[in-house]
mmCIF file with all atom_site columns, C-alpha atoms in Angstrom:
data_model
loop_
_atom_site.group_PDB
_atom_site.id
_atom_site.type_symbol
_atom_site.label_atom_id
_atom_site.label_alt_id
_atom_site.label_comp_id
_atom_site.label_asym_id
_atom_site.label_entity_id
_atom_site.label_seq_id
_atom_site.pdbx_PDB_ins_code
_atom_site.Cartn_x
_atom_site.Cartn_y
_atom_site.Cartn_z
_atom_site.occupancy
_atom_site.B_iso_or_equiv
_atom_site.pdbx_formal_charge
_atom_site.auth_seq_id
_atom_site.auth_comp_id
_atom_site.auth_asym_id
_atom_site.auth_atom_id
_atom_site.pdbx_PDB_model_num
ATOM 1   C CA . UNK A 1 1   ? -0.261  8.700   34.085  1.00 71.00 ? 1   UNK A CA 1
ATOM 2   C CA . UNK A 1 2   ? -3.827  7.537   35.909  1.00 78.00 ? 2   UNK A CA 1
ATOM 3   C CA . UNK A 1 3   ? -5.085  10.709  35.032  1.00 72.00 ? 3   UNK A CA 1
ATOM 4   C CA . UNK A 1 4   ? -3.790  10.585  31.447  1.00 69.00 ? 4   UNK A CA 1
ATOM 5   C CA . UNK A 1 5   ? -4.931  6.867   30.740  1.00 75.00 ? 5   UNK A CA 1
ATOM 6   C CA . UNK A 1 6   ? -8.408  7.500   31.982  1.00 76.00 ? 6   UNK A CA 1
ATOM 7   C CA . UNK A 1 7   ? -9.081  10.047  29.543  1.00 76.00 ? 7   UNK A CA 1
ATOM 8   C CA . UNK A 1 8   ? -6.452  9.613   26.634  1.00 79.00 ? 8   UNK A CA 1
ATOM 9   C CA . UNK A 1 9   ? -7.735  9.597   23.219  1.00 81.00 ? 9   UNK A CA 1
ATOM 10  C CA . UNK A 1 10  ? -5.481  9.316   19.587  1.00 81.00 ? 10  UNK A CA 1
ATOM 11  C CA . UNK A 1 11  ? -6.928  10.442  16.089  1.00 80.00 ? 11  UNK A CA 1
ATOM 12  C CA . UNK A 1 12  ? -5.183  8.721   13.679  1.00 78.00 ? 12  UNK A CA 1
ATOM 13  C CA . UNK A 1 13  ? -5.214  10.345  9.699   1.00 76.00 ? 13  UNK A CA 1
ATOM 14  C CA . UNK A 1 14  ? -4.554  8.892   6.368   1.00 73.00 ? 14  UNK A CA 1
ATOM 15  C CA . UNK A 1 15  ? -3.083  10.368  3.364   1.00 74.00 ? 15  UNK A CA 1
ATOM 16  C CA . UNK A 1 16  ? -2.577  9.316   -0.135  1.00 75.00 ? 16  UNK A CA 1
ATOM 17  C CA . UNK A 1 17  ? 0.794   9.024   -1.574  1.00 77.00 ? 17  UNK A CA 1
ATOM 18  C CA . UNK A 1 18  ? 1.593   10.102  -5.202  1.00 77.00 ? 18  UNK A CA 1
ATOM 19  C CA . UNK A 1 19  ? 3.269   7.324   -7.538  1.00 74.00 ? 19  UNK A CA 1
ATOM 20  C CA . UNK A 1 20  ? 7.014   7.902   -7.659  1.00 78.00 ? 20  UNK A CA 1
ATOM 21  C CA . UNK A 1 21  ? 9.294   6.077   -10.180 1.00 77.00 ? 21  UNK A CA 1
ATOM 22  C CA . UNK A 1 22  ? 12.180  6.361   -7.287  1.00 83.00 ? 22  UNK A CA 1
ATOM 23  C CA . UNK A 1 23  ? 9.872   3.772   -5.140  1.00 82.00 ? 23  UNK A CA 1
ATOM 24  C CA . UNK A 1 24  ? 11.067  0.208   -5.994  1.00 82.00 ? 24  UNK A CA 1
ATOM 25  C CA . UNK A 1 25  ? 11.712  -3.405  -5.620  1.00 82.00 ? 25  UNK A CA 1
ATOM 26  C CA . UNK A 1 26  ? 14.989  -4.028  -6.602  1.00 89.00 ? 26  UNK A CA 1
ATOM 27  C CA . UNK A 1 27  ? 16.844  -8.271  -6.414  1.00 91.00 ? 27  UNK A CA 1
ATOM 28  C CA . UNK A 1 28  ? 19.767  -7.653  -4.844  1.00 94.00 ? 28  UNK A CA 1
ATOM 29  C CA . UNK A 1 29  ? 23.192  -10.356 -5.197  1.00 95.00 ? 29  UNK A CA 1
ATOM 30  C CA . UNK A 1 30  ? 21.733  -12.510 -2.429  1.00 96.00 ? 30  UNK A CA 1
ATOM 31  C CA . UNK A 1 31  ? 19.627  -15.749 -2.934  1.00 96.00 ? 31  UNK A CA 1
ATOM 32  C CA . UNK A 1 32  ? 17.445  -17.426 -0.635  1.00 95.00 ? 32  UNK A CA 1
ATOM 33  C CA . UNK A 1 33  ? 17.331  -21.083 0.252   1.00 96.00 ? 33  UNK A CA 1
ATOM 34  C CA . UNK A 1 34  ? 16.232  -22.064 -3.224  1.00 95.00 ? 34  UNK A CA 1
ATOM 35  C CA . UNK A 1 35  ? 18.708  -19.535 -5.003  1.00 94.00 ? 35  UNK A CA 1
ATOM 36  C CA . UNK A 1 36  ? 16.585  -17.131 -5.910  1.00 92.00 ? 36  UNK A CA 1
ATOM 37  C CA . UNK A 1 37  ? 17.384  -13.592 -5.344  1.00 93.00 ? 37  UNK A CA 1
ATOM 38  C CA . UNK A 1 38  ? 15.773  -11.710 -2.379  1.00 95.00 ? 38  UNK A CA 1
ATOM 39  C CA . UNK A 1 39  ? 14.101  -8.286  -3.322  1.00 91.00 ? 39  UNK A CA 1
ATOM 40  C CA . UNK A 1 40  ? 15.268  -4.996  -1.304  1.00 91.00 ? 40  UNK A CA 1
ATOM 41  C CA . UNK A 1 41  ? 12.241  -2.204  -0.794  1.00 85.00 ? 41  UNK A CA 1
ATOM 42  C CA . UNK A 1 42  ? 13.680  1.249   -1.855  1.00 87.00 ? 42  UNK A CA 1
ATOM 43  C CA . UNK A 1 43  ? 11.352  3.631   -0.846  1.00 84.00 ? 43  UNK A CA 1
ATOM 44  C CA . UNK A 1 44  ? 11.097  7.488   0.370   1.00 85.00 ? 44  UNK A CA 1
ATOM 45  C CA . UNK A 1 45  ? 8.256   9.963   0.845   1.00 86.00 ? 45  UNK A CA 1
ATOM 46  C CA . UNK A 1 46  ? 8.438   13.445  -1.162  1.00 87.00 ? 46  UNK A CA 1
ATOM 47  C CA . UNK A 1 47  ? 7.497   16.782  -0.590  1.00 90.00 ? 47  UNK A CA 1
ATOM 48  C CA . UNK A 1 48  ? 4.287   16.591  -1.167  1.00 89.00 ? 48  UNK A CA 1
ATOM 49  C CA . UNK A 1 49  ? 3.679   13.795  1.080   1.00 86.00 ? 49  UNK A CA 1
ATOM 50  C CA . UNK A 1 50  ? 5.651   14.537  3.820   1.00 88.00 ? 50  UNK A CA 1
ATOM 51  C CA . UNK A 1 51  ? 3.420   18.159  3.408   1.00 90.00 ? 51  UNK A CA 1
ATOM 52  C CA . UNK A 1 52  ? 0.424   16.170  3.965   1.00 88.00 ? 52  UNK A CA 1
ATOM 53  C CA . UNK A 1 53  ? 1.266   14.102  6.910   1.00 88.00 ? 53  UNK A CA 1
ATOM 54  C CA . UNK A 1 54  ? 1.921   17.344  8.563   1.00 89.00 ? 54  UNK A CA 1
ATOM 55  C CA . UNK A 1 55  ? -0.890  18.885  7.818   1.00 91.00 ? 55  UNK A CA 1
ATOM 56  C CA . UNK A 1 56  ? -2.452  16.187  8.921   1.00 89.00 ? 56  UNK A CA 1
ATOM 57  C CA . UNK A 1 57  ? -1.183  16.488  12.023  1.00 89.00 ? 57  UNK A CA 1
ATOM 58  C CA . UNK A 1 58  ? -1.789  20.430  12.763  1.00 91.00 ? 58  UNK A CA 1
ATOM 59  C CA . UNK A 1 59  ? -5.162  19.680  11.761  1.00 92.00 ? 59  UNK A CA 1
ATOM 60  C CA . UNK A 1 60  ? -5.551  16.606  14.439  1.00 90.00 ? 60  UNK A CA 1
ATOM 61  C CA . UNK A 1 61  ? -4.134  19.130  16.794  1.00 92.00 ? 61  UNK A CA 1
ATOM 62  C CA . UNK A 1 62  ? -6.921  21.743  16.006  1.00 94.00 ? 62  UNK A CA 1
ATOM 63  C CA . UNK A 1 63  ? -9.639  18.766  16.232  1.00 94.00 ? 63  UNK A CA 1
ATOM 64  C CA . UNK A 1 64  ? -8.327  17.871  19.398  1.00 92.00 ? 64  UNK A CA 1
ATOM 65  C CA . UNK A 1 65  ? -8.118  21.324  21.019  1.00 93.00 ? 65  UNK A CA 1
ATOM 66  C CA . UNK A 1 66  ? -12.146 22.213  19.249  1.00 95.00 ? 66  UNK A CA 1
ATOM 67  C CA . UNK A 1 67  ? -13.423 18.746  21.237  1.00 93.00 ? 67  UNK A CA 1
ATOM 68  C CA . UNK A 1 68  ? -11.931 19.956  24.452  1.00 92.00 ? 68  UNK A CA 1
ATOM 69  C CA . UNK A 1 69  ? -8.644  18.633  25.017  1.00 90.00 ? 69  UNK A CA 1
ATOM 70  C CA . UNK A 1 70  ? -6.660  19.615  27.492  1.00 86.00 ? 70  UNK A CA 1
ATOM 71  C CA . UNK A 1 71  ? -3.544  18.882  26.660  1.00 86.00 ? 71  UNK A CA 1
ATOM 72  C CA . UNK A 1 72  ? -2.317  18.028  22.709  1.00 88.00 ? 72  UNK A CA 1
ATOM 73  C CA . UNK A 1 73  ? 0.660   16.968  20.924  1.00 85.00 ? 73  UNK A CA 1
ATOM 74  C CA . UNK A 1 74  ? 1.651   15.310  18.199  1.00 84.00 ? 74  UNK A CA 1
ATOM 75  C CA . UNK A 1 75  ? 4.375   12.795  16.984  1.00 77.00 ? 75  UNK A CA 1
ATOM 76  C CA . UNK A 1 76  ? 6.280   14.545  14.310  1.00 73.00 ? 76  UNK A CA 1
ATOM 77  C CA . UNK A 1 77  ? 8.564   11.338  13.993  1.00 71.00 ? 77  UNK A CA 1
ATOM 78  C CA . UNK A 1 78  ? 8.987   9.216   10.649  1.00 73.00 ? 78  UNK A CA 1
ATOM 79  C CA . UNK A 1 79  ? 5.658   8.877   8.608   1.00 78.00 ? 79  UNK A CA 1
ATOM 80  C CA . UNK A 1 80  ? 4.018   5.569   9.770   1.00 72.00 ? 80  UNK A CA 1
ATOM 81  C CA . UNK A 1 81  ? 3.484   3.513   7.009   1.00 69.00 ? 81  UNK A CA 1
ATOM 82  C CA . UNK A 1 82  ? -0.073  0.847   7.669   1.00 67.00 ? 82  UNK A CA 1
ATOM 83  C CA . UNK A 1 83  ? -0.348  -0.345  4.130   1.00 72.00 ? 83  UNK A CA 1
ATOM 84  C CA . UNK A 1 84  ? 2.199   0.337   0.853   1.00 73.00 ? 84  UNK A CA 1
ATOM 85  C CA . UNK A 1 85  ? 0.452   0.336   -2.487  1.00 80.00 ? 85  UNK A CA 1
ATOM 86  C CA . UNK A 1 86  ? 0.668   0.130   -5.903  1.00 79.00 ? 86  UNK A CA 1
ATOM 87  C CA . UNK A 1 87  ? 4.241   -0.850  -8.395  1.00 80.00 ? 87  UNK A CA 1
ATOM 88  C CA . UNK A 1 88  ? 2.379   -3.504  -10.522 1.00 87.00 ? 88  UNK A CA 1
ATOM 89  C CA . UNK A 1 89  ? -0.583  -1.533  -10.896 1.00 88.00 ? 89  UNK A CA 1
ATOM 90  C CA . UNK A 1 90  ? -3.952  -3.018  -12.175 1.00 93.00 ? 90  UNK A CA 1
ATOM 91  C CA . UNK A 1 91  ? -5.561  -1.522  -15.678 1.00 93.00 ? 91  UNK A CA 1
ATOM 92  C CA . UNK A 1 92  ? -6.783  -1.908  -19.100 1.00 93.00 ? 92  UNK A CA 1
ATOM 93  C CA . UNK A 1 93  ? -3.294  -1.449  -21.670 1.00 92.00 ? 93  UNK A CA 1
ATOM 94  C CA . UNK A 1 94  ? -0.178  -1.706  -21.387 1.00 92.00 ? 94  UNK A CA 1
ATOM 95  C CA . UNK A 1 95  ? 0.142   2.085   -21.451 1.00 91.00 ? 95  UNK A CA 1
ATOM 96  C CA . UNK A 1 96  ? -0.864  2.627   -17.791 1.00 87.00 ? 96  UNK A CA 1
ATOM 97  C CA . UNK A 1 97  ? -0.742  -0.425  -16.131 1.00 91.00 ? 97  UNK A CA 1
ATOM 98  C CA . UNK A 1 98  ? 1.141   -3.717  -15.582 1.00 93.00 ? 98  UNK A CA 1
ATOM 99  C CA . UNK A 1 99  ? -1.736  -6.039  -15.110 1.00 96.00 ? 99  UNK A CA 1
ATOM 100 C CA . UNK A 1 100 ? -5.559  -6.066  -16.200 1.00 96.00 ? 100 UNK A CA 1
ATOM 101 C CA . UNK A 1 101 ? -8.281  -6.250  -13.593 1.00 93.00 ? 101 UNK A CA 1
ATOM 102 C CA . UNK A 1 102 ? -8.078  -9.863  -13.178 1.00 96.00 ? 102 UNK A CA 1
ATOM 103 C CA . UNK A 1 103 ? -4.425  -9.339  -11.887 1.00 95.00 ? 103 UNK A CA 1
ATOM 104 C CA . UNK A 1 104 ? -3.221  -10.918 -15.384 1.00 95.00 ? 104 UNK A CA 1
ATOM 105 C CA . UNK A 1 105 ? 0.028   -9.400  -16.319 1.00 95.00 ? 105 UNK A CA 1
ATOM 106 C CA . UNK A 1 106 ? -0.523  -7.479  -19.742 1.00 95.00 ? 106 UNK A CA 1
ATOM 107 C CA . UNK A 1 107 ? 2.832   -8.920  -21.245 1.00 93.00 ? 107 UNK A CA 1
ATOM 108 C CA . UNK A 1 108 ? 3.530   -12.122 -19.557 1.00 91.00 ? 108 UNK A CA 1
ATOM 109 C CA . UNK A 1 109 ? 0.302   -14.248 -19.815 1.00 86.00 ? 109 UNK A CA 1
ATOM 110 C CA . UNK A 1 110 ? 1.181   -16.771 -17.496 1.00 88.00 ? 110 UNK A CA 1
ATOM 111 C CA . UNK A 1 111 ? 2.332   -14.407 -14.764 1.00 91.00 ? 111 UNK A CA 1
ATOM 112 C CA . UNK A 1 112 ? -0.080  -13.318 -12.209 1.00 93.00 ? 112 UNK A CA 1
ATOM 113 C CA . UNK A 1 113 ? 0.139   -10.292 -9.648  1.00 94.00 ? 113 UNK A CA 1
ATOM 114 C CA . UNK A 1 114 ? -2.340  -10.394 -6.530  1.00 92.00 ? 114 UNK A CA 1
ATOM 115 C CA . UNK A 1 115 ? -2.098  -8.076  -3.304  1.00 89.00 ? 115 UNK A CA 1
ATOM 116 C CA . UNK A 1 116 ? -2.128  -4.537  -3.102  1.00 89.00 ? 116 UNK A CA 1
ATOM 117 C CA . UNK A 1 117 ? 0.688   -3.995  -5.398  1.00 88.00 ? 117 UNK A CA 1
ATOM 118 C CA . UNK A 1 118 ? -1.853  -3.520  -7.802  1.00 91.00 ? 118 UNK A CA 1
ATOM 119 C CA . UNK A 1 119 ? -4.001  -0.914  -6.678  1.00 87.00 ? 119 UNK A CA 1
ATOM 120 C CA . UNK A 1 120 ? -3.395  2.073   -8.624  1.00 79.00 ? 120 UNK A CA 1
ATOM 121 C CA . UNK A 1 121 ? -4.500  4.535   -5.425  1.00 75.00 ? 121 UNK A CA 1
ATOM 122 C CA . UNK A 1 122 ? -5.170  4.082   -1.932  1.00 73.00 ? 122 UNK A CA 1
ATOM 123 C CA . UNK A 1 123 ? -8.767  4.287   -0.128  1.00 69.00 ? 123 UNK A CA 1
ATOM 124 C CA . UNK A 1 124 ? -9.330  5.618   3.361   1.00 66.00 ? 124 UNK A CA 1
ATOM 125 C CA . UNK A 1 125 ? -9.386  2.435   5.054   1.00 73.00 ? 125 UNK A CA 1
ATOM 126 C CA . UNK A 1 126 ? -7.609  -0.849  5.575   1.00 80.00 ? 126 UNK A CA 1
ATOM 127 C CA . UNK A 1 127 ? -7.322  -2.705  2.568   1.00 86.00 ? 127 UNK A CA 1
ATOM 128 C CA . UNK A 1 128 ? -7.574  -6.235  3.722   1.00 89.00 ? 128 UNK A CA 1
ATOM 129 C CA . UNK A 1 129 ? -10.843 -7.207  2.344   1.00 92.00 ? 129 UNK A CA 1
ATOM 130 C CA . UNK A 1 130 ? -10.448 -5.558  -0.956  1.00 90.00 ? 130 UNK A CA 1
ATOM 131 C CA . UNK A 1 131 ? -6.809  -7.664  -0.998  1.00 92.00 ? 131 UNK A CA 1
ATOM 132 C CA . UNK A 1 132 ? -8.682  -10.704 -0.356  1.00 94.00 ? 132 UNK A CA 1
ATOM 133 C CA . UNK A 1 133 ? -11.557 -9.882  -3.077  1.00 94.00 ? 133 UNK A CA 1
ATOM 134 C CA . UNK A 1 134 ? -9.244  -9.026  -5.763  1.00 93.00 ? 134 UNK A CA 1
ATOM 135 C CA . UNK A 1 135 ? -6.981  -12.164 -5.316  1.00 95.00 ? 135 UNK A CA 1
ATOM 136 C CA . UNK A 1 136 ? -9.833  -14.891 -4.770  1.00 96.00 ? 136 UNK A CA 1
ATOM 137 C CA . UNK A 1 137 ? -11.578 -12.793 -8.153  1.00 96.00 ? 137 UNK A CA 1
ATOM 138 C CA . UNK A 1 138 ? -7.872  -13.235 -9.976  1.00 95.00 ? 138 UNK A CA 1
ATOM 139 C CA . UNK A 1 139 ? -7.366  -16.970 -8.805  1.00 95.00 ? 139 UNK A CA 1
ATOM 140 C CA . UNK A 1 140 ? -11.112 -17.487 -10.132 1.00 96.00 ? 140 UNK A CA 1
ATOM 141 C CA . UNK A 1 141 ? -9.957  -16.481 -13.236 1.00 95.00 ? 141 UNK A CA 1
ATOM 142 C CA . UNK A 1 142 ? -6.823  -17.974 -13.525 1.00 93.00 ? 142 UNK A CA 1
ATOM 143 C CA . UNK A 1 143 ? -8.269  -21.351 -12.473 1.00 93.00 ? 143 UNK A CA 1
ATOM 144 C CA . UNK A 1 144 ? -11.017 -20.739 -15.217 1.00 93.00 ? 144 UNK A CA 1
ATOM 145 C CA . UNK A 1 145 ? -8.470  -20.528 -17.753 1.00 89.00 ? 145 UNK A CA 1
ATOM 146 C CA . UNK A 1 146 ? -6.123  -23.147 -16.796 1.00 88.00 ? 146 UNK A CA 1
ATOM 147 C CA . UNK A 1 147 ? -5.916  -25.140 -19.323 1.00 87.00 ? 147 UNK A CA 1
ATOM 148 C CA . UNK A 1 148 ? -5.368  -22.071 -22.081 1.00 84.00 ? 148 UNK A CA 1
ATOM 149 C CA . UNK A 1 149 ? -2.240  -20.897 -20.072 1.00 78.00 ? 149 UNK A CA 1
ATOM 150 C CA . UNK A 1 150 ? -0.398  -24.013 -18.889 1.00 76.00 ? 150 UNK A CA 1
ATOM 151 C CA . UNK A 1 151 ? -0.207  -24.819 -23.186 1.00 72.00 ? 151 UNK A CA 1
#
């Protein structure tokens, strides 16, 4: 272990996930303090993304082993998940999208969707700041309009 700690290292890999209709918020029979019903996550990685994570990790391996490594090994556990995206996703119609850029839901005018539920694909790196932009730009506008939506 003193050996191992001096010198340990980790790569770390993202992947994108596809959009899959199966991946939902559901309200279940519960209700919360107020009597509202609590939402249960329903969510599974396909194929393809399970695919990627481990190629992901073969090619971490081979990384590892072409810097010098000594010794190499991966975790072929359950997918990690940092950051789930996407199910009210932001764009211009109806067609594609739930809400508009603003975070505006296309049907429901006074209803109003920030976080990263509305990203319609991930990036390759935390999302936190681009979170925080797209709510503060969304509250901006919702605060602009005001008066037009509380009528």
């Amino acid at each position: 272990m003193k050996r191992a700690a001096r010198n340990l290292a980790g790569i770390k890999t993202f992947g994108e996930e596809q959009a899959n209709m199966e991946n939902r918020v559901e309200l279940t029979s519960a209700k919360d303090e107020f009597g509202m019903p609590l939402g249960k996550l329903i969510h599974s990685y396909d194929q393809d993304a399970v695919a990627l994570w481990n190629a992901n990790l073969e090619e971490g391996l081979k990384v590892a082993k072409a810097a010098g490594a000594k010794e190499a090994w991966s975790s072929r556990g359950s997918i990690p998940t940092s950051h789930l995206m996407g199910g009210t996703i932001m764009g211009s119609s109806t067609a594609d999208s739930v809400v508009d850029s603003y975070g505006q839901s296309h049907e429901i005018p006074n209803l109003w969707v920030a976080g990263p539920s509305i990203f319609p694909t991930a990036g390759a790196s935390n999302p936190t700041f681009t979170i925080f932009a797209l709510s503060q730009r969304g509250a901006e506008r919702m605060a602009s309009h005001w008066a037009m939506l509380t009528n």
